[in-house]
CSV table of C-alpha atoms and ligand atoms in Angstrom, one decimal:
chain,number,residue,atom,x,y,z
V,1,MET,CA,18.5,19.2,0.8
V,2,LYS,CA,16.2,19.6,3.3
V,3,VAL,CA,13.5,16.3,3.1
V,4,LEU,CA,8.8,16.3,5.1
V,5,VAL,CA,7.7,13.3,4.2
V,6,VAL,CA,3.5,13.3,5.3
V,7,GLY,CA,2.7,10.2,7.5
V,8,GLY,CA,3.4,8.5,10.4
V,9,GLY,CA,3.3,4.8,10.0
V,10,GLY,CA,6.0,1.8,9.2
V,11,ARG,CA,5.9,2.9,5.5
V,12,GLU,CA,7.1,6.4,6.9
V,13,HIS,CA,9.3,4.6,9.1
V,14,ALA,CA,10.8,2.7,6.0
V,15,ILE,CA,11.3,5.5,3.3
V,16,ILE,CA,13.3,8.2,5.8
V,17,LYS,CA,15.6,5.1,7.1
V,18,LYS,CA,16.1,5.1,3.0
V,19,LEU,CA,15.9,8.6,2.5
V,20,ALA,CA,18.4,9.3,5.2
V,21,GLU,CA,20.7,6.9,2.9
V,22,SER,CA,21.4,8.7,0.7
V,23,ALA,CA,24.1,12.1,0.1
V,24,ASP,CA,21.9,15.0,-0.7
V,25,VAL,CA,19.8,14.7,1.5
V,26,THR,CA,21.4,16.5,4.7
V,27,SER,CA,17.6,16.7,7.4
V,28,ILE,CA,14.1,15.7,7.3
V,29,LEU,CA,11.3,16.0,8.6
V,30,CYS,CA,8.0,14.1,9.3
V,31,ALA,CA,4.7,15.4,9.7
V,32,PRO,CA,3.1,13.5,11.8
V,33,GLY,CA,5.7,11.3,12.7
V,34,ASN,CA,5.8,8.8,16.0
V,35,GLY,CA,7.4,7.4,18.2
V,36,GLY,CA,10.0,5.6,16.3
V,37,ILE,CA,10.2,7.5,13.8
V,38,ALA,CA,11.4,10.1,15.6
V,39,ALA,CA,15.2,8.6,16.8
V,40,ASP,CA,15.3,9.6,12.6
V,41,ALA,CA,13.5,12.5,11.9
V,42,GLU,CA,12.3,15.9,13.0
V,43,CYS,CA,8.8,15.2,14.1
V,44,VAL,CA,6.0,18.0,13.9
V,45,PRO,CA,2.8,17.6,15.2
V,46,VAL,CA,0.9,18.7,11.4
V,47,LYS,CA,-2.2,15.6,11.1
V,48,ALA,CA,-1.4,14.4,7.5
V,49,THR,CA,-4.7,15.2,5.9
V,50,ASP,CA,-4.9,19.1,6.7
V,51,VAL,CA,-2.7,19.8,3.0
V,52,GLU,CA,-3.2,24.0,4.1
V,53,ALA,CA,-1.2,23.7,7.2
V,54,MET,CA,1.4,21.4,5.3
V,55,VAL,CA,1.9,23.5,3.2
V,56,ALA,CA,2.2,26.3,5.3
V,57,LEU,CA,5.0,24.2,7.1
V,58,ALA,CA,6.9,23.2,4.1
V,59,LYS,CA,7.4,27.2,4.0
V,60,GLU,CA,8.2,27.8,6.7
V,61,ARG,CA,11.1,25.5,8.0
V,62,ALA,CA,12.0,25.6,3.6
V,63,VAL,CA,11.6,21.8,2.6
V,64,ASP,CA,13.3,21.3,-0.8
V,65,TYR,CA,11.6,18.3,-0.9
V,66,VAL,CA,7.9,16.7,0.2
V,67,VAL,CA,7.4,13.2,-0.2
V,68,VAL,CA,3.3,12.7,0.5
V,69,ALA,CA,2.7,9.0,1.5
V,70,PRO,CA,-0.8,8.3,2.4
V,71,ASP,CA,-3.6,7.9,0.2
V,72,ASP,CA,-5.7,10.4,1.7
V,73,PRO,CA,-3.6,13.4,1.5
V,74,LEU,CA,-2.8,12.5,-2.5
V,75,ALA,CA,-6.4,12.4,-2.9
V,76,LEU,CA,-7.3,16.1,-1.3
V,77,GLY,CA,-4.8,17.1,-3.6
V,78,MET,CA,-1.5,17.6,-1.3
V,79,VAL,CA,1.2,17.6,-4.3
V,80,ASP,CA,-0.9,20.0,-6.2
V,81,ALA,CA,-1.0,22.7,-3.9
V,82,LEU,CA,2.9,22.4,-2.8
V,83,ALA,CA,3.2,22.5,-6.2
V,84,GLU,CA,1.5,25.9,-6.6
V,85,ALA,CA,3.4,26.6,-3.6
V,86,GLY,CA,6.7,25.9,-5.5
V,87,ILE,CA,7.5,23.5,-3.7
V,88,PRO,CA,8.1,19.6,-5.4
V,89,ALA,CA,7.5,16.7,-4.8
V,90,PHE,CA,6.8,12.4,-4.8
V,91,GLY,CA,3.4,11.3,-6.2
V,92,PRO,CA,0.3,11.7,-7.6
V,93,THR,CA,-1.3,14.3,-8.2
V,94,LYS,CA,-5.6,15.1,-7.1
V,95,ALA,CA,-6.2,14.1,-10.7
V,96,ALA,CA,-4.1,10.8,-11.3
V,97,ALA,CA,-5.0,10.1,-7.0
V,98,ARG,CA,-8.2,8.6,-8.9
V,99,ILE,CA,-7.1,5.8,-9.4
V,100,GLU,CA,-7.3,4.7,-6.2
V,101,ALA,CA,-9.9,7.1,-4.4
V,102,SER,CA,-12.3,6.1,-6.5
V,103,LYS,CA,-13.4,2.5,-8.1
V,104,VAL,CA,-15.1,3.7,-10.9
V,105,PHE,CA,-12.2,5.6,-12.0
V,106,SER,CA,-10.1,2.7,-12.4
V,107,LYS,CA,-12.7,-0.4,-13.7
V,108,ASP,CA,-13.9,2.4,-16.6
V,109,LEU,CA,-10.5,3.0,-16.6
V,110,MET,CA,-9.1,-0.8,-18.0
V,111,ARG,CA,-12.2,-1.1,-19.7
V,112,LYS,CA,-11.9,1.5,-21.7
V,113,TYR,CA,-8.2,0.9,-22.1
V,114,GLY,CA,-8.1,-2.9,-22.6
V,115,ILE,CA,-6.1,-3.6,-18.6
V,116,PRO,CA,-7.2,-7.0,-17.8
V,117,THR,CA,-9.2,-7.3,-15.0
V,118,ALA,CA,-12.6,-8.5,-13.6
V,119,GLU,CA,-16.0,-8.1,-15.0
V,120,TYR,CA,-17.9,-5.3,-13.0
V,121,GLU,CA,-20.7,-3.4,-13.4
V,122,THR,CA,-21.0,0.1,-11.4
V,123,PHE,CA,-23.7,1.2,-9.3
V,124,ASP,CA,-25.1,5.1,-8.1
V,125,ASP,CA,-28.7,3.4,-7.1
V,126,ALA,CA,-28.8,-0.1,-4.2
V,127,ASP,CA,-32.2,-1.5,-6.4
V,128,LYS,CA,-30.5,-0.7,-9.3
V,129,ALA,CA,-27.6,-3.0,-7.8
V,130,ARG,CA,-29.4,-5.7,-6.0
V,131,ALA,CA,-30.8,-6.3,-9.4
V,132,TYR,CA,-28.0,-6.7,-11.0
V,133,ILE,CA,-26.3,-9.4,-8.7
V,134,THR,CA,-29.4,-11.3,-8.5
V,135,ALA,CA,-30.4,-11.6,-12.3
V,136,ARG,CA,-26.2,-12.3,-12.2
V,137,GLY,CA,-26.8,-14.7,-10.2
V,138,LYS,CA,-23.4,-16.4,-9.4
V,139,TYR,CA,-21.1,-16.9,-6.1
V,140,PRO,CA,-18.6,-15.8,-4.0
V,141,VAL,CA,-19.4,-11.8,-6.1
V,142,VAL,CA,-17.3,-9.1,-4.2
V,143,VAL,CA,-19.1,-5.8,-3.7
V,144,LYS,CA,-17.2,-2.8,-3.4
V,145,ALA,CA,-16.9,1.0,-2.0
V,146,ASP,CA,-16.2,3.2,-4.6
V,147,GLY,CA,-14.0,5.0,-2.3
V,148,LEU,CA,-11.6,5.7,-0.4
V,149,ALA,CA,-12.8,2.6,3.2
V,150,LEU,CA,-10.1,2.0,4.7
V,151,GLY,CA,-9.4,-1.5,3.5
V,152,LYS,CA,-12.4,-2.2,4.3
V,153,GLY,CA,-14.9,-1.1,1.3
V,154,VAL,CA,-14.0,-4.4,-0.6
V,155,LEU,CA,-16.9,-7.4,0.3
V,156,ILE,CA,-16.5,-10.6,-0.4
V,157,CYS,CA,-19.9,-12.0,-0.3
V,158,GLU,CA,-20.3,-16.0,-0.8
V,159,ASP,CA,-24.1,-15.7,-1.8
V,160,GLU,CA,-27.5,-13.8,-3.0
V,161,ALA,CA,-28.3,-12.3,1.2
V,162,ALA,CA,-24.7,-11.3,2.0
V,163,ALA,CA,-24.1,-9.1,-0.9
V,164,LEU,CA,-28.0,-7.6,-0.5
V,165,ASP,CA,-26.7,-7.2,2.1
V,166,ALA,CA,-23.2,-5.2,1.6
V,167,VAL,CA,-25.3,-3.1,-0.8
V,168,LYS,CA,-28.0,-2.0,1.3
V,169,ASN,CA,-24.5,-1.3,4.1
V,170,ILE,CA,-22.8,0.6,1.6
V,171,MET,CA,-24.9,2.6,-0.3
V,172,GLU,CA,-28.0,2.7,2.6
V,173,ASP,CA,-26.2,2.8,6.1
V,174,ARG,CA,-23.2,4.5,4.5
V,175,ALA,CA,-21.3,2.1,7.0
V,176,PHE,CA,-18.0,3.7,4.6
V,177,GLY,CA,-19.3,7.6,4.4
V,178,ALA,CA,-19.8,9.3,1.3
V,179,SER,CA,-17.3,6.7,0.4
V,180,GLY,CA,-20.6,4.5,-0.4
V,181,SER,CA,-22.8,6.8,-3.1
V,182,ARG,CA,-21.4,4.8,-5.6
V,183,VAL,CA,-20.3,0.4,-5.5
V,184,VAL,CA,-18.6,-1.5,-7.7
V,185,VAL,CA,-19.9,-5.5,-8.1
V,186,GLU,CA,-17.3,-7.4,-9.8
V,187,GLU,CA,-16.5,-11.6,-10.2
V,188,PHE,CA,-14.8,-12.5,-7.8
V,189,LEU,CA,-11.3,-13.4,-8.7
V,190,THR,CA,-8.6,-16.8,-7.7
V,191,GLY,CA,-5.2,-17.4,-8.1
V,192,PRO,CA,-1.6,-16.5,-6.1
V,193,GLU,CA,-1.9,-12.0,-5.4
V,194,VAL,CA,1.3,-10.1,-5.4
V,195,SER,CA,1.4,-6.9,-4.9
V,196,VAL,CA,4.0,-4.6,-7.1
V,197,LEU,CA,5.5,-1.8,-6.7
V,198,SER,CA,6.9,0.2,-9.1
V,199,PHE,CA,8.2,4.4,-9.1
V,200,THR,CA,6.4,6.1,-12.6
V,201,ASP,CA,7.4,10.1,-14.2
V,202,GLY,CA,3.8,9.5,-16.6
V,203,GLU,CA,6.5,7.8,-19.3
V,204,THR,CA,8.4,5.2,-18.0
V,205,VAL,CA,7.1,3.1,-15.1
V,206,VAL,CA,10.5,1.1,-13.2
V,207,PRO,CA,8.6,-1.9,-10.9
V,208,MET,CA,9.9,-2.8,-7.3
V,209,VAL,CA,11.1,-5.9,-7.2
V,210,SER,CA,7.6,-7.7,-6.6
V,211,SER,CA,5.9,-9.0,-2.5
V,212,MET,CA,3.5,-10.5,-1.0
V,213,ASP,CA,1.3,-9.3,2.1
V,214,HIS,CA,-0.4,-11.2,4.8
V,215,LYS,CA,-3.1,-9.5,5.1
V,216,ARG,CA,-5.5,-11.6,7.5
V,217,ALA,CA,-5.2,-11.3,10.9
V,218,LEU,CA,-4.4,-15.1,12.5
V,219,ASP,CA,-2.4,-17.5,11.2
V,220,GLY,CA,-3.9,-19.7,8.0
V,221,ASP,CA,-5.5,-16.8,6.6
V,222,GLU,CA,-8.5,-16.6,8.9
V,223,GLY,CA,-9.7,-14.1,10.7
V,224,LEU,CA,-11.0,-10.0,10.0
V,225,ASN,CA,-8.4,-8.8,7.0
V,226,THR,CA,-6.3,-5.5,8.5
V,227,GLY,CA,-3.5,-3.4,7.2
V,228,GLY,CA,-1.4,-6.5,6.6
V,229,MET,CA,0.6,-8.6,9.0
V,230,GLY,CA,3.3,-8.8,7.2
V,231,THR,CA,5.2,-9.3,4.2
V,232,ILE,CA,7.8,-11.2,2.4
V,233,ALA,CA,9.8,-9.8,-0.7
V,234,PRO,CA,10.6,-11.2,-4.0
V,235,ASN,CA,7.2,-13.2,-3.8
V,236,PRO,CA,8.4,-16.6,-5.8
V,237,TYR,CA,4.7,-16.4,-8.0
V,238,TYR,CA,5.9,-13.7,-9.7
V,239,THR,CA,7.9,-14.8,-12.1
V,240,LYS,CA,10.0,-13.2,-15.4
V,241,ASP,CA,7.7,-14.7,-17.5
V,242,ILE,CA,4.3,-13.0,-15.9
V,243,ALA,CA,6.7,-10.2,-15.0
V,244,ASP,CA,7.5,-10.0,-18.5
V,245,GLU,CA,3.3,-10.2,-19.2
V,246,CYS,CA,2.5,-7.4,-16.7
V,247,MET,CA,4.8,-5.2,-18.6
V,248,GLU,CA,3.1,-5.3,-21.8
V,249,LYS,CA,-0.6,-6.8,-20.9
V,250,ILE,CA,-0.7,-3.5,-17.6
V,251,PHE,CA,1.8,-1.6,-16.4
V,252,LEU,CA,2.8,0.3,-20.1
V,253,PRO,CA,-0.6,0.5,-21.0
V,254,THR,CA,-1.9,2.0,-17.8
V,255,ILE,CA,0.7,4.1,-17.7
V,256,ARG,CA,-0.3,5.3,-21.1
V,257,ALA,CA,-3.8,5.3,-20.2
V,258,MET,CA,-3.9,8.0,-17.6
V,259,LYS,CA,-0.9,10.0,-19.8
V,260,ALA,CA,-4.3,9.8,-22.2
V,261,GLU,CA,-7.3,10.6,-19.9
V,262,GLY,CA,-4.7,13.7,-19.0
V,263,CYS,CA,-3.8,12.8,-15.4
V,264,PRO,CA,0.0,11.5,-15.8
V,265,PHE,CA,0.6,9.5,-13.0
V,266,LYS,CA,4.5,9.6,-11.2
V,267,GLY,CA,4.7,8.4,-8.0
V,268,CYS,CA,4.9,5.2,-6.6
V,269,LEU,CA,1.4,3.3,-8.2
V,270,TYR,CA,1.0,-0.1,-7.0
V,271,PHE,CA,-0.6,-2.6,-9.1
V,272,GLY,CA,-1.9,-5.2,-6.6
V,273,LEU,CA,-2.3,-8.5,-8.9
V,274,MET,CA,-4.0,-11.2,-9.5
V,275,LEU,CA,-2.3,-14.3,-11.2
V,276,THR,CA,-5.7,-16.1,-12.3
V,277,PRO,CA,-6.7,-18.7,-14.4
V,278,ASP,CA,-6.4,-16.0,-17.7
V,279,GLY,CA,-3.8,-14.7,-16.6
V,280,ALA,CA,-2.3,-11.9,-14.3
V,281,LYS,CA,-5.6,-8.9,-13.9
V,282,VAL,CA,-6.0,-6.3,-11.8
V,283,ILE,CA,-7.2,-6.2,-8.5
V,284,GLU,CA,-6.6,-2.3,-7.5
V,285,TYR,CA,-4.5,0.1,-8.4
V,286,ASN,CA,-2.6,1.8,-5.3
V,287,CYS,CA,-1.9,5.5,-5.6
V,288,ARG,CA,1.2,5.3,-3.1
V,289,PHE,CA,4.0,2.6,-1.5
V,290,GLY,CA,2.0,0.2,0.1
V,291,ASP,CA,2.3,-0.8,3.8
V,292,PRO,CA,3.8,-2.7,4.6
V,293,GLU,CA,5.2,-3.8,2.0
V,294,THR,CA,7.6,-0.8,1.2
V,295,GLN,CA,9.0,-2.2,5.0
V,296,VAL,CA,10.4,-5.6,2.3
V,297,VAL,CA,10.7,-4.1,-1.0
V,298,LEU,CA,13.1,0.1,0.5
V,299,PRO,CA,15.5,-2.5,2.3
V,300,LEU,CA,16.7,-4.5,-0.9
V,301,LEU,CA,17.0,-1.1,-3.1
V,302,GLU,CA,20.4,-0.7,-4.1
V,303,SER,CA,20.2,2.3,-5.4
V,304,ASP,CA,19.6,6.1,-3.7
V,305,LEU,CA,16.2,6.8,-2.9
V,306,PHE,CA,16.1,10.3,-3.1
V,307,ALA,CA,17.8,10.3,-6.3
V,308,VAL,CA,14.8,8.3,-7.8
V,309,MET,CA,12.0,10.1,-6.6
V,310,ARG,CA,13.2,13.4,-7.8
V,311,ALA,CA,14.0,12.0,-11.2
V,312,VAL,CA,10.2,10.9,-10.7
V,313,THR,CA,9.1,14.7,-9.8
V,314,ASP,CA,11.3,16.5,-12.3
V,315,GLY,CA,10.6,13.0,-15.0
V,316,ARG,CA,13.4,11.6,-15.9
V,317,LEU,CA,13.2,8.2,-14.7
V,318,ALA,CA,14.7,6.8,-18.1
V,319,ASP,CA,17.5,8.8,-17.5
V,320,VAL,CA,18.8,6.9,-13.5
V,321,PRO,CA,19.8,3.8,-12.2
V,322,VAL,CA,16.8,1.7,-10.2
V,323,VAL,CA,18.4,-1.5,-8.7
V,324,PHE,CA,17.7,-4.3,-6.5
V,325,GLY,CA,19.8,-6.8,-5.0
V,326,LYS,CA,19.6,-10.1,-5.5
V,327,GLY,CA,18.3,-11.2,-1.5
V,328,ALA,CA,14.6,-11.3,0.3
V,329,ALA,CA,13.1,-9.0,2.3
V,330,ALA,CA,11.1,-10.7,5.0
V,331,CYS,CA,8.6,-8.2,7.3
V,332,VAL,CA,6.4,-9.5,10.9
V,333,VAL,CA,4.2,-7.5,12.3
V,334,LEU,CA,3.9,-6.7,16.0
V,335,ALA,CA,0.1,-5.3,16.3
V,336,SER,CA,-1.3,-4.5,19.5
V,337,GLY,CA,-4.0,-7.6,21.1
V,338,GLY,CA,-7.7,-6.8,19.2
V,339,TYR,CA,-6.2,-5.4,16.6
V,340,PRO,CA,-8.2,-4.8,13.9
V,341,GLN,CA,-11.0,-4.5,16.1
V,342,LYS,CA,-10.4,-2.7,19.6
V,343,TYR,CA,-7.2,-2.4,21.5
V,344,ALA,CA,-5.5,-0.7,24.7
V,345,THR,CA,-2.2,1.2,24.3
V,346,GLY,CA,0.4,3.0,26.2
V,347,LYS,CA,1.8,-0.8,26.6
V,348,PRO,CA,5.1,-0.3,27.5
V,349,ILE,CA,8.2,-2.1,24.9
V,350,SER,CA,10.6,-3.4,25.6
V,351,GLY,CA,13.2,-5.8,23.5
V,352,LEU,CA,13.7,-3.2,20.6
V,353,GLU,CA,17.3,-2.8,20.6
V,354,GLU,CA,18.1,-6.2,21.1
V,355,ALA,CA,16.4,-6.5,18.1
V,356,GLU,CA,18.2,-3.8,16.2
V,357,LYS,CA,21.0,-6.1,15.8
V,358,THR,CA,20.1,-8.3,13.8
V,359,ALA,CA,16.9,-6.6,12.0
V,360,CYS,CA,15.4,-3.3,10.8
V,361,VAL,CA,12.3,-2.4,12.8
V,362,TYR,CA,10.3,0.3,11.7
V,363,HIS,CA,7.5,1.7,14.5
V,364,ALA,CA,4.2,2.3,12.6
V,365,GLY,CA,1.6,3.2,16.1
V,366,THR,CA,4.4,4.4,19.0
V,367,LYS,CA,4.8,7.1,21.1
V,368,LEU,CA,7.3,8.5,23.3
V,369,GLU,CA,6.2,9.2,27.4
V,370,ASP,CA,9.0,10.2,29.6
V,371,GLY,CA,11.7,8.4,27.3
V,372,GLN,CA,9.6,5.2,26.8
V,373,ILE,CA,8.9,3.8,23.8
V,374,VAL,CA,4.9,2.7,24.0
V,375,THR,CA,1.8,1.1,22.1
V,376,SER,CA,-0.5,3.7,20.0
V,377,GLY,CA,-1.7,1.8,17.3
V,378,GLY,CA,-3.5,-1.1,16.0
V,379,ARG,CA,0.4,-1.5,14.0
V,380,VAL,CA,3.0,-1.2,16.4
V,381,LEU,CA,6.2,-2.4,14.6
V,382,GLY,CA,7.5,-3.9,11.5
V,383,VAL,CA,10.2,-6.4,12.3
V,384,THR,CA,11.8,-6.6,8.8
V,385,ALA,CA,15.5,-8.7,7.7
V,386,THR,CA,17.3,-9.1,4.7
V,387,ALA,CA,19.1,-12.1,3.7
V,388,GLU,CA,20.0,-14.0,0.7
V,389,THR,CA,17.3,-16.7,0.8
V,390,LEU,CA,13.6,-16.1,1.6
V,391,ALA,CA,13.8,-18.8,4.5
V,392,GLU,CA,17.5,-16.9,5.7
V,393,ALA,CA,15.2,-13.8,6.2
V,394,VAL,CA,12.6,-15.3,7.8
V,395,ASP,CA,14.5,-17.2,10.4
V,396,LYS,CA,15.5,-13.9,11.5
V,397,ALA,CA,12.9,-11.6,11.0
V,398,TYR,CA,10.8,-14.2,13.7
V,399,ALA,CA,13.7,-14.6,15.7
V,400,ALA,CA,14.0,-10.5,16.4
V,401,ALA,CA,10.3,-9.9,16.6
V,402,GLY,CA,11.1,-12.7,19.5
V,403,CYS,CA,13.1,-10.2,21.8
V,404,ILE,CA,10.0,-7.6,21.6
V,405,ALA,CA,7.6,-7.6,23.9
V,406,PHE,CA,4.9,-5.1,25.4
V,407,GLU,CA,1.2,-6.7,26.6
V,408,GLY,CA,-1.0,-8.7,24.5
V,409,ALA,CA,1.5,-8.3,21.8
V,410,HIS,CA,-0.6,-10.2,18.7
V,411,MET,CA,1.7,-11.3,15.2
V,412,ARG,CA,0.9,-14.2,12.9
V,413,ARG,CA,3.9,-17.2,13.4
V,414,ASP,CA,2.9,-17.9,9.2
V,415,ILE,CA,4.1,-14.9,7.3
V,416,GLY,CA,6.7,-16.3,3.9
V,417,ARG,CA,5.0,-20.4,4.6
V,418,ARG,CA,2.9,-20.1,1.9
V,419,ALA,CA,6.1,-18.2,0.1
V,420,LEU,CA,8.0,-20.9,0.9
V,421,ALA,CA,6.0,-24.0,-0.4
V,422,ALA,CA,5.2,-22.4,-3.5
V,423,LEU,CA,9.5,-22.0,-3.8
V,424,LYS,CA,9.7,-25.7,-3.2
U,1,AMP,P1,-8.5,-4.4,-1.7
U,1,AMP,O1,-9.1,-3.5,-0.5
U,1,AMP,O2,-9.1,-3.6,-3.3
U,1,AMP,O3,-7.3,-4.7,-2.5
U,1,AMP,O4,-8.9,-5.5,-1.7
U,1,AMP,C1,-8.9,-6.5,-0.4
U,1,AMP,C2,-9.0,-8.1,-0.5
U,1,AMP,O5,-9.8,-8.5,-1.5
U,1,AMP,C3,-8.4,-8.4,-2.0
U,1,AMP,O6,-6.6,-8.1,-1.9
U,1,AMP,C4,-8.2,-9.8,-2.9
U,1,AMP,O7,-7.7,-10.7,-1.4
U,1,AMP,C5,-9.7,-9.7,-1.9
U,1,AMP,N1,-10.6,-9.4,-4.2
U,1,AMP,C6,-11.2,-8.1,-4.0
U,1,AMP,N2,-11.1,-8.2,-5.9
U,1,AMP,C7,-11.7,-9.6,-5.0
U,1,AMP,C8,-12.2,-9.9,-6.2
U,1,AMP,N3,-12.8,-9.1,-7.9
U,1,AMP,N4,-11.8,-11.5,-6.1
U,1,AMP,C9,-11.3,-12.0,-5.3
U,1,AMP,N5,-10.9,-11.3,-4.4
U,1,AMP,C10,-10.9,-10.3,-4.3
U,2,LIG,N1,-0.9,-3.7,2.4
U,2,LIG,C1,-1.9,-3.3,1.3
U,2,LIG,C2,-2.0,-1.8,1.1
U,2,LIG,O1,-0.9,-0.5,1.6
U,2,LIG,O2,-3.0,-0.9,0.8
């Protein structure tokens, strides 16, 4: 079968490498893809958010199945548009993608169905939000823009001045555009964070191996928030008992709630959890595979990803095996100097072949220029290694990442350190 993967980052590269292992996949297209993905799939320059052009491409190239990986095309209804054209796709409908695209929707869903999450209020009026913050008078407090904001719409405010400023920023100055027409003001939670991606066909939910992201730019969780500087799996804080609790109190209730609301969720549902002193709570839902979580989760998947994806689309997930290996994985992200702020691009990258001898190098922001791979984004590469233990996986990933060089390259040196400490 011919498969089209929508997107062009490290996550999409990891999905493509896994799909390529399936005997049923004969060819893979990727739109728009990137310089490194081009080695594993035919890249076509169609923007991930251009729904009409993507449907036209899928028709024209007689694609049998589409995987829509990023949040924006899902929120725009790409899966619905493909279905109308008779093309099956992996990912939620526009209505179901609201679980990520609108924080007001997801918070109200959790309240209505008793799913544990931070206490909150929502506002479409800045003055009312400010009055609530002042009257509540507890800090830190978390202020979130309602809509998609490239992962930047969450502000943790240490005092009243910062919180009032956050409301002004999001609602009045529209720092995150239209996504700031409404805000969620919520309680600040504490505890280790765990990412759990799951497959669900709207009835059955199958959690994948747990993982841990490292969101800040610098070692010791200092510096600005990024899209993610590295990941490890499994997450040692996520014990069997906690997994059972999450299945009963969070995963199944969420799947049932979406069905009851008339928008059953099919695809990959990502649970961003915090293990608080009062139990596991939902920090956020994502309606898609996480990036760079996918780069440690899929390498550990032993089952046929394509078979699992099709079972999700067809509502047969209960009938297919979803098996993960017993080992561990670590992914170290190589970023352009300056990321997540201003950075240079077009820097030649060396050492890729050497790194690939012992690790898997997923391309996130690269392009091919006169036969040379050069940098083209903030996050450039994700270097993943798997091993029997997490300690070995981390060492292997860093050894391979150390082979790679480009001007201004930056990586965190402490990916997995907290997880390894928790294992002791
Ligand atoms: P999000 O974009 O929703 O994943 O939020 C980004 C990060 O902000 C999360 O990974 C958490 O570290 C933090 N965060 C979000 N909501 C809360 C909260 N209620 N309490 C504490 N930290 C939070
Ligand atoms: N790594 C977090 C995300 O994909 O949103």
